[in-house]
mmCIF file of C-alpha atoms in Angstrom:
data_model
loop_
_atom_site.group_PDB
_atom_site.id
_atom_site.type_symbol
_atom_site.label_atom_id
_atom_site.label_comp_id
_atom_site.label_asym_id
_atom_site.label_seq_id
_atom_site.Cartn_x
_atom_site.Cartn_y
_atom_site.Cartn_z
ATOM 1 C CA MET A 17 -48.817 -74.031 -8.547
ATOM 2 C CA THR A 18 -48.352 -70.361 -8.733
ATOM 3 C CA ASP A 19 -45.064 -68.656 -9.604
ATOM 4 C CA ALA A 20 -44.980 -66.789 -6.341
ATOM 5 C CA THR A 21 -41.933 -67.013 -4.180
ATOM 6 C CA GLU A 22 -41.508 -66.139 -0.535
ATOM 7 C CA ARG A 23 -42.529 -62.580 0.159
ATOM 8 C CA ARG A 24 -41.446 -60.124 2.912
ATOM 9 C CA ARG A 25 -44.674 -58.824 4.529
ATOM 10 C CA GLU A 26 -46.117 -58.498 7.985
ATOM 11 C CA PRO A 27 -46.890 -61.965 9.316
ATOM 12 C CA GLY A 28 -50.419 -62.505 10.441
ATOM 13 C CA THR A 29 -52.111 -59.734 8.463
ATOM 14 C CA THR A 30 -55.225 -61.765 8.018
ATOM 15 C CA THR A 31 -58.910 -60.694 8.084
ATOM 16 C CA ASP A 32 -60.017 -63.555 10.260
ATOM 17 C CA ARG A 33 -59.067 -62.297 13.719
ATOM 18 C CA PRO A 34 -58.094 -59.253 15.764
ATOM 19 C CA ARG A 35 -54.581 -58.171 15.091
ATOM 20 C CA GLY A 36 -53.727 -58.121 18.744
ATOM 21 C CA THR A 37 -53.900 -61.929 19.079
ATOM 22 C CA MET A 38 -51.072 -62.562 16.590
ATOM 23 C CA PRO A 39 -48.419 -65.041 17.868
ATOM 24 C CA ASP A 40 -44.957 -63.592 17.909
ATOM 25 C CA ALA A 41 -43.681 -65.495 14.870
ATOM 26 C CA ALA A 42 -40.892 -62.985 14.179
ATOM 27 C CA ALA A 43 -39.393 -63.485 17.634
ATOM 28 C CA LEU A 44 -39.517 -67.221 17.179
ATOM 29 C CA GLY A 45 -37.943 -66.954 13.728
ATOM 30 C CA ARG A 46 -35.090 -64.911 15.163
ATOM 31 C CA ALA A 47 -34.556 -67.514 17.935
ATOM 32 C CA VAL A 48 -34.337 -70.329 15.328
ATOM 33 C CA ALA A 49 -31.879 -68.193 13.317
ATOM 34 C CA ASP A 50 -29.751 -67.576 16.380
ATOM 35 C CA ILE A 51 -29.462 -71.319 16.953
ATOM 36 C CA LEU A 52 -28.499 -72.027 13.356
ATOM 37 C CA GLY A 53 -25.955 -69.201 13.434
ATOM 38 C CA PRO A 54 -24.108 -68.138 10.263
ATOM 39 C CA GLY A 55 -25.380 -71.202 8.474
ATOM 40 C CA CYS A 56 -29.002 -69.922 8.557
ATOM 41 C CA ARG A 57 -30.146 -69.183 5.055
ATOM 42 C CA SER A 58 -33.769 -68.408 5.817
ATOM 43 C CA VAL A 59 -36.608 -68.878 8.287
ATOM 44 C CA ILE A 60 -40.017 -68.819 6.631
ATOM 45 C CA LEU A 61 -43.486 -68.543 8.159
ATOM 46 C CA HIS A 62 -46.084 -70.336 6.210
ATOM 47 C CA GLY A 63 -49.496 -72.008 6.810
ATOM 48 C CA SER A 64 -52.569 -70.160 7.974
ATOM 49 C CA LEU A 65 -50.888 -67.293 9.805
ATOM 50 C CA ALA A 66 -48.969 -66.341 6.615
ATOM 51 C CA ALA A 67 -51.695 -67.090 4.048
ATOM 52 C CA GLY A 68 -54.798 -66.057 5.923
ATOM 53 C CA GLY A 69 -57.336 -68.192 7.796
ATOM 54 C CA PHE A 70 -55.582 -68.329 11.150
ATOM 55 C CA ARG A 71 -57.987 -69.192 13.883
ATOM 56 C CA PRO A 72 -56.896 -68.549 17.510
ATOM 57 C CA GLY A 73 -56.829 -71.749 19.605
ATOM 58 C CA VAL A 74 -57.205 -73.892 16.525
ATOM 59 C CA SER A 75 -54.437 -73.040 14.030
ATOM 60 C CA ASP A 76 -50.772 -74.014 14.354
ATOM 61 C CA LEU A 77 -47.651 -71.882 13.811
ATOM 62 C CA ASP A 78 -45.747 -73.324 10.792
ATOM 63 C CA LEU A 79 -42.110 -72.532 10.324
ATOM 64 C CA LEU A 80 -39.567 -73.794 7.734
ATOM 65 C CA ALA A 81 -35.811 -73.158 8.331
ATOM 66 C CA VAL A 82 -33.265 -73.569 5.676
ATOM 67 C CA ALA A 83 -29.697 -74.247 6.867
ATOM 68 C CA GLU A 84 -26.599 -74.124 4.786
ATOM 69 C CA GLY A 85 -25.610 -77.703 5.813
ATOM 70 C CA PRO A 86 -26.616 -80.456 8.207
ATOM 71 C CA LEU A 87 -27.482 -79.623 11.739
ATOM 72 C CA THR A 88 -25.066 -80.484 14.574
ATOM 73 C CA ASP A 89 -26.459 -82.467 17.519
ATOM 74 C CA ASP A 90 -26.268 -79.423 19.674
ATOM 75 C CA GLN A 91 -28.304 -77.324 17.188
ATOM 76 C CA ALA A 92 -30.908 -80.041 16.819
ATOM 77 C CA ASP A 93 -31.215 -80.389 20.649
ATOM 78 C CA SER A 94 -31.496 -76.571 21.020
ATOM 79 C CA LEU A 95 -34.243 -76.342 18.400
ATOM 80 C CA VAL A 96 -36.196 -79.115 20.083
ATOM 81 C CA ARG A 97 -35.923 -77.202 23.426
ATOM 82 C CA LEU A 98 -36.941 -74.003 21.826
ATOM 83 C CA ALA A 99 -40.072 -75.595 20.198
ATOM 84 C CA GLY A 100 -41.041 -77.066 23.578
ATOM 85 C CA ASP A 101 -40.554 -73.878 25.532
ATOM 86 C CA ALA A 102 -41.667 -71.177 23.124
ATOM 87 C CA ALA A 103 -44.654 -68.992 23.907
ATOM 88 C CA LEU A 104 -47.106 -69.475 20.994
ATOM 89 C CA GLY A 105 -49.728 -66.833 21.826
ATOM 90 C CA GLU A 106 -53.112 -68.077 20.620
ATOM 91 C CA ALA A 107 -51.599 -70.647 18.234
ATOM 92 C CA ALA A 108 -52.708 -74.195 19.096
ATOM 93 C CA GLY A 109 -49.349 -75.738 18.306
ATOM 94 C CA LEU A 110 -46.134 -75.437 16.341
ATOM 95 C CA ASP A 111 -44.591 -77.274 13.369
ATOM 96 C CA LEU A 112 -40.955 -76.640 12.692
ATOM 97 C CA HIS A 113 -39.217 -78.191 9.724
ATOM 98 C CA VAL A 114 -35.491 -77.755 9.015
ATOM 99 C CA VAL A 115 -33.955 -78.630 5.659
ATOM 100 C CA THR A 116 -30.586 -78.031 4.056
ATOM 101 C CA ALA A 117 -30.053 -75.407 1.346
ATOM 102 C CA GLU A 118 -29.390 -78.270 -1.092
ATOM 103 C CA VAL A 119 -32.872 -79.674 -0.499
ATOM 104 C CA ALA A 120 -34.414 -76.199 -0.882
ATOM 105 C CA ARG A 121 -32.564 -75.640 -4.233
ATOM 106 C CA ARG A 122 -33.098 -79.143 -5.618
ATOM 107 C CA PRO A 123 -36.148 -80.797 -4.012
ATOM 108 C CA SER A 124 -37.003 -84.392 -4.797
ATOM 109 C CA ALA A 125 -40.187 -86.430 -4.296
ATOM 110 C CA GLU A 126 -38.818 -87.913 -1.069
ATOM 111 C CA PRO A 127 -36.141 -85.357 0.076
ATOM 112 C CA PRO A 128 -34.096 -85.747 3.260
ATOM 113 C CA LEU A 129 -35.223 -84.001 6.397
ATOM 114 C CA GLU A 130 -32.846 -82.457 8.918
ATOM 115 C CA LEU A 131 -35.411 -82.000 11.712
ATOM 116 C CA LEU A 132 -39.057 -81.873 12.364
ATOM 117 C CA VAL A 133 -40.455 -80.739 15.781
ATOM 118 C CA GLY A 134 -44.203 -80.777 16.257
ATOM 119 C CA ARG A 135 -46.017 -79.516 19.308
ATOM 120 C CA HIS A 136 -49.645 -80.307 19.106
ATOM 121 C CA CYS A 137 -52.579 -79.167 21.266
ATOM 122 C CA GLY A 138 -53.980 -81.965 23.421
ATOM 123 C CA GLU A 139 -51.090 -84.348 22.691
ATOM 124 C CA PRO A 140 -48.399 -85.050 25.303
ATOM 125 C CA GLY A 141 -44.792 -84.401 24.494
ATOM 126 C CA LEU A 142 -43.278 -83.401 21.195
ATOM 127 C CA GLU A 143 -43.131 -85.136 17.890
ATOM 128 C CA VAL A 144 -39.471 -85.175 16.915
ATOM 129 C CA GLU A 145 -37.925 -86.584 13.720
ATOM 130 C CA ARG A 146 -34.113 -86.196 13.146
ATOM 131 C CA ARG A 147 -32.068 -86.822 10.076
ATOM 132 C CA ARG A 148 -34.565 -88.760 8.075
ATOM 133 C CA PRO A 149 -33.012 -89.826 4.716
ATOM 134 C CA ALA A 150 -36.413 -89.580 3.000
ATOM 135 C CA TRP A 151 -39.471 -87.594 4.031
ATOM 136 C CA PRO A 152 -42.245 -87.711 1.453
ATOM 137 C CA ASP A 153 -44.445 -85.173 3.198
ATOM 138 C CA LEU A 154 -41.749 -82.515 2.808
ATOM 139 C CA PRO A 155 -42.474 -81.478 -0.785
ATOM 140 C CA ALA A 156 -45.937 -80.244 0.290
ATOM 141 C CA GLU A 157 -44.314 -78.145 3.009
ATOM 142 C CA LEU A 158 -41.818 -76.647 0.536
ATOM 143 C CA SER A 159 -44.605 -75.959 -1.927
ATOM 144 C CA MET A 160 -46.741 -74.190 0.689
ATOM 145 C CA ALA A 161 -43.825 -72.108 1.942
ATOM 146 C CA ARG A 162 -42.969 -71.084 -1.584
ATOM 147 C CA GLN A 163 -46.500 -70.099 -2.430
ATOM 148 C CA ASP A 164 -47.416 -68.036 0.682
ATOM 149 C CA GLY A 165 -44.273 -67.915 2.818
ATOM 150 C CA VAL A 166 -43.319 -64.865 4.778
ATOM 151 C CA VAL A 167 -39.511 -64.539 5.244
ATOM 152 C CA LEU A 168 -38.935 -63.799 8.921
ATOM 153 C CA THR A 169 -35.136 -63.673 8.721
ATOM 154 C CA GLY A 170 -32.572 -64.359 6.024
ATOM 155 C CA ALA A 171 -32.808 -64.344 2.301
ATOM 156 C CA PRO A 172 -35.942 -64.610 0.133
ATOM 157 C CA GLY A 173 -36.038 -66.817 -2.937
ATOM 158 C CA VAL A 174 -34.289 -69.821 -1.433
ATOM 159 C CA LEU A 175 -36.992 -72.308 -2.311
ATOM 160 C CA ALA A 176 -37.136 -73.797 -5.814
ATOM 161 C CA PRO A 177 -40.407 -74.804 -7.441
ATOM 162 C CA VAL A 178 -41.813 -78.167 -6.423
ATOM 163 C CA PRO A 179 -43.602 -80.258 -9.158
ATOM 164 C CA ALA A 180 -47.304 -80.274 -8.318
ATOM 165 C CA GLU A 181 -47.496 -83.927 -9.255
ATOM 166 C CA TRP A 182 -45.444 -84.848 -6.186
ATOM 167 C CA VAL A 183 -47.734 -82.933 -3.905
ATOM 168 C CA VAL A 184 -50.820 -84.466 -5.456
ATOM 169 C CA ALA A 185 -49.401 -87.996 -5.307
ATOM 170 C CA ARG A 186 -48.635 -87.688 -1.588
ATOM 171 C CA GLY A 187 -52.091 -86.204 -0.930
ATOM 172 C CA ARG A 188 -53.656 -89.204 -2.604
ATOM 173 C CA HIS A 189 -51.551 -91.463 -0.446
ATOM 174 C CA TRP A 190 -53.141 -89.811 2.667
ATOM 175 C CA LEU A 191 -56.623 -90.010 1.134
ATOM 176 C CA ARG A 192 -56.192 -93.816 0.692
ATOM 177 C CA THR A 193 -54.640 -94.145 4.213
ATOM 178 C CA TRP A 194 -57.558 -92.311 5.810
ATOM 179 C CA GLN A 195 -60.077 -94.640 4.147
ATOM 180 C CA SER A 196 -59.125 -97.201 6.871
ATOM 181 C CA LEU A 197 -59.429 -94.594 9.652
ATOM 182 C CA THR A 198 -62.974 -93.230 9.146
ATOM 183 C CA GLY A 199 -63.868 -94.267 12.651
ATOM 184 C CA ASP A 200 -61.298 -91.942 14.223
ATOM 185 C CA THR A 201 -63.685 -89.229 15.431
ATOM 186 C CA ALA A 202 -60.915 -87.244 17.070
ATOM 187 C CA HIS A 203 -59.266 -86.533 13.788
ATOM 188 C CA ALA A 204 -62.175 -86.820 11.422
ATOM 189 C CA ALA A 205 -62.550 -83.007 10.926
ATOM 190 C CA PHE A 206 -58.858 -82.721 10.192
ATOM 191 C CA MET A 207 -59.067 -85.550 7.582
ATOM 192 C CA VAL A 208 -62.129 -83.899 5.893
ATOM 193 C CA LEU A 209 -60.627 -80.371 5.722
ATOM 194 C CA THR A 210 -57.255 -81.656 4.525
ATOM 195 C CA ALA A 211 -58.900 -83.843 1.926
ATOM 196 C CA CYS A 212 -60.698 -80.666 0.618
ATOM 197 C CA ARG A 213 -57.272 -78.898 0.363
ATOM 198 C CA ILE A 214 -55.809 -81.860 -1.476
ATOM 199 C CA TRP A 215 -58.728 -81.843 -3.896
ATOM 200 C CA GLN A 216 -58.534 -78.164 -4.632
ATOM 201 C CA PHE A 217 -54.731 -78.232 -5.040
ATOM 202 C CA ALA A 218 -55.064 -81.050 -7.527
ATOM 203 C CA ALA A 219 -57.564 -79.053 -9.511
ATOM 204 C CA GLU A 220 -56.152 -75.536 -9.314
ATOM 205 C CA ARG A 221 -52.489 -75.903 -8.117
ATOM 206 C CA VAL A 222 -53.240 -73.554 -5.263
ATOM 207 C CA HIS A 223 -52.806 -74.158 -1.557
ATOM 208 C CA SER A 224 -55.846 -72.758 0.285
ATOM 209 C CA PRO A 225 -56.748 -72.353 3.944
ATOM 210 C CA LYS A 226 -58.933 -75.139 5.294
ATOM 211 C CA THR A 227 -62.167 -73.257 5.419
ATOM 212 C CA ASP A 228 -61.691 -71.819 1.875
ATOM 213 C CA ALA A 229 -60.954 -75.329 0.457
ATOM 214 C CA ALA A 230 -64.021 -76.740 2.235
ATOM 215 C CA ARG A 231 -66.332 -74.107 0.705
ATOM 216 C CA TRP A 232 -64.681 -74.718 -2.705
ATOM 217 C CA VAL A 233 -65.622 -78.396 -2.427
ATOM 218 C CA LEU A 234 -69.179 -77.687 -1.255
ATOM 219 C CA ALA A 235 -69.647 -75.310 -4.268
ATOM 220 C CA ARG A 236 -68.886 -78.319 -6.509
ATOM 221 C CA ASP A 237 -70.770 -80.984 -4.524
ATOM 222 C CA PRO A 238 -73.246 -79.723 -1.879
ATOM 223 C CA SER A 239 -74.188 -83.266 -1.010
ATOM 224 C CA LEU A 240 -70.955 -83.893 0.898
ATOM 225 C CA SER A 241 -72.404 -83.584 4.414
ATOM 226 C CA ALA A 242 -69.101 -84.404 6.037
ATOM 227 C CA VAL A 243 -67.605 -81.151 4.850
ATOM 228 C CA ARG A 244 -70.390 -79.083 6.408
ATOM 229 C CA GLN A 245 -70.026 -81.074 9.679
ATOM 230 C CA ALA A 246 -66.174 -80.502 9.723
ATOM 231 C CA LEU A 247 -66.629 -76.799 9.047
ATOM 232 C CA ARG A 248 -68.982 -76.448 11.949
ATOM 233 C CA GLN A 249 -66.697 -78.293 14.263
ATOM 234 C CA TYR A 250 -63.591 -76.285 13.078
ATOM 235 C CA GLU A 251 -65.463 -73.054 13.558
ATOM 236 C CA GLY A 252 -66.270 -73.714 17.123
ATOM 237 C CA ASP A 253 -69.426 -75.845 17.327
ATOM 238 C CA PRO A 254 -68.645 -78.481 20.031
ATOM 239 C CA ALA A 255 -71.728 -80.480 19.070
ATOM 240 C CA ALA A 256 -70.772 -80.965 15.480
ATOM 241 C CA VAL A 257 -69.704 -84.545 14.683
ATOM 242 C CA VAL A 258 -68.329 -85.857 11.389
ATOM 243 C CA ASP A 259 -70.183 -89.047 10.659
ATOM 244 C CA GLU A 260 -68.190 -92.026 9.453
ATOM 245 C CA PRO A 261 -70.205 -92.778 6.284
ATOM 246 C CA GLY A 262 -69.993 -89.155 5.167
ATOM 247 C CA LEU A 263 -66.223 -89.126 5.671
ATOM 248 C CA ALA A 264 -65.885 -92.278 3.638
ATOM 249 C CA VAL A 265 -67.943 -90.755 0.782
ATOM 250 C CA LEU A 266 -65.817 -87.646 0.817
ATOM 251 C CA LEU A 267 -62.490 -89.625 0.698
ATOM 252 C CA GLU A 268 -63.723 -91.671 -2.198
ATOM 253 C CA THR A 269 -64.975 -88.564 -4.066
ATOM 254 C CA ALA A 270 -61.662 -86.740 -3.477
ATOM 255 C CA LEU A 271 -59.757 -89.700 -4.739
ATOM 256 C CA ARG A 272 -61.787 -89.829 -7.893
ATOM 257 C CA HIS A 273 -61.378 -86.140 -8.613
ATOM 258 C CA THR A 274 -57.605 -86.180 -7.908
ATOM 259 C CA ALA A 275 -56.879 -89.130 -10.165
ATOM 260 C CA ARG A 276 -54.811 -88.404 -13.246
#
């Protein structure tokens, strides 16, 4: 993991797309802060729009909000409505996580989650998780937001370092889980590209955009055909299909290379 903390810079200044297509992340961040009120410590943009690699119509908008204390029911309800109604520009979806300042200051391997609202392209309704006492995927979100996060509103420096071992361990959990889902063609490219990110993070302690991680993996093992197939699909080739045997090989290879 790098020592970088959240930085104030213009969101969406990537080289992958025309500047005019940028979703209005700053306006959405202000709306989140307005709902949280005086207890809002920070709203941080992370993911591909912050780090580079945003692809219109494919990439999501990723926000992490840090609140001084637990959310009220009214605040949670308002954030869910905001996520459902927000204009996302050319973002394919939205992931909003809310944590308390205590979690941000003192993360654990399975920290509590105040709220998660996911709005995903092609899927009906919203994914909503409220007041979960343990959320093992949260350390990876905190780690990514700390590495490449853009503070949209509030204070910088609110996120403490997250031990890389927690992120790798959770990544390996998903690699093992996906070994039983290799026939899921609708999500195969996602599994491949995320597996590449898990592998690269385990080796270099750096969170990379999906396409960068895929090319990093191919430079180490060009025989992994599923990676080339997933890249073609992600980059807009509707005929590209990730074959099940290739996905199985990639997952096994990634597990081997991420083992301690």
